[in-house]
Amino acid sequence: MGFIEFKGKQIEVDEDGYIQNLDDWTPELAEFLASKDGITLTDKHWEVINFLRDYYEKYQIAPMIKILVKEMA
């Protein structure tokens, strides 16, 4: 496991760079991570991000792609 530094805090990530503690996630961290990949998050990105976070919080699993596509249509 590794860490990323953000606002003076070490955030634990796995070998693929995924945050290990969901409580460490913030919109500012999402913007920071996106910028490291050269991405500026738009309203459409936030729509998907918020749907995925809400779904995961409710069901403790990522939605099947057909559910995501249906919700984003």
Coordinates of C-alpha atoms in Angstrom, one line a residue, residues 25-65:
W25 CA -12.7 11.3 -0.1
T26 CA -13.6 15.0 -0.7
P27 CA -14.6 16.8 -3.8
E28 CA -11.4 18.8 -3.5
L29 CA -9.4 15.5 -3.5
A30 CA -11.4 14.3 -6.5
E31 CA -10.4 17.6 -8.4
F32 CA -6.8 17.1 -7.3
L33 CA -6.6 13.5 -8.5
A34 CA -8.3 14.4 -11.8
S35 CA -5.9 17.2 -12.4
K36 CA -3.0 14.7 -11.9
D37 CA -4.5 12.9 -14.9
G38 CA -4.9 16.1 -16.9
I39 CA -8.7 16.1 -16.4
T40 CA -10.9 19.0 -15.5
L41 CA -14.1 17.7 -13.9
T42 CA -17.3 19.0 -15.5
D43 CA -20.9 18.9 -14.3
K44 CA -21.3 15.7 -16.3
H45 CA -18.4 14.1 -14.5
W46 CA -19.9 15.1 -11.1
E47 CA -23.2 13.6 -12.1
V48 CA -21.5 10.3 -12.6
I49 CA -19.3 10.6 -9.6
N50 CA -22.2 11.5 -7.3
F51 CA -24.4 8.7 -8.7
L52 CA -21.6 6.1 -8.1
R53 CA -20.9 7.4 -4.6
D54 CA -24.6 7.3 -3.6
Y55 CA -25.1 3.9 -5.1
Y56 CA -22.1 2.5 -3.4
E57 CA -23.1 4.0 0.0
K58 CA -26.5 2.4 -0.4
Y59 CA -25.6 -1.1 -1.7
Q60 CA -21.8 -1.4 -0.8
I61 CA -21.1 -2.4 -4.4
A62 CA -20.5 -0.6 -7.7
P63 CA -23.5 -0.7 -10.0
M64 CA -23.6 -2.9 -13.1
I65 CA -22.8 -0.9 -16.2

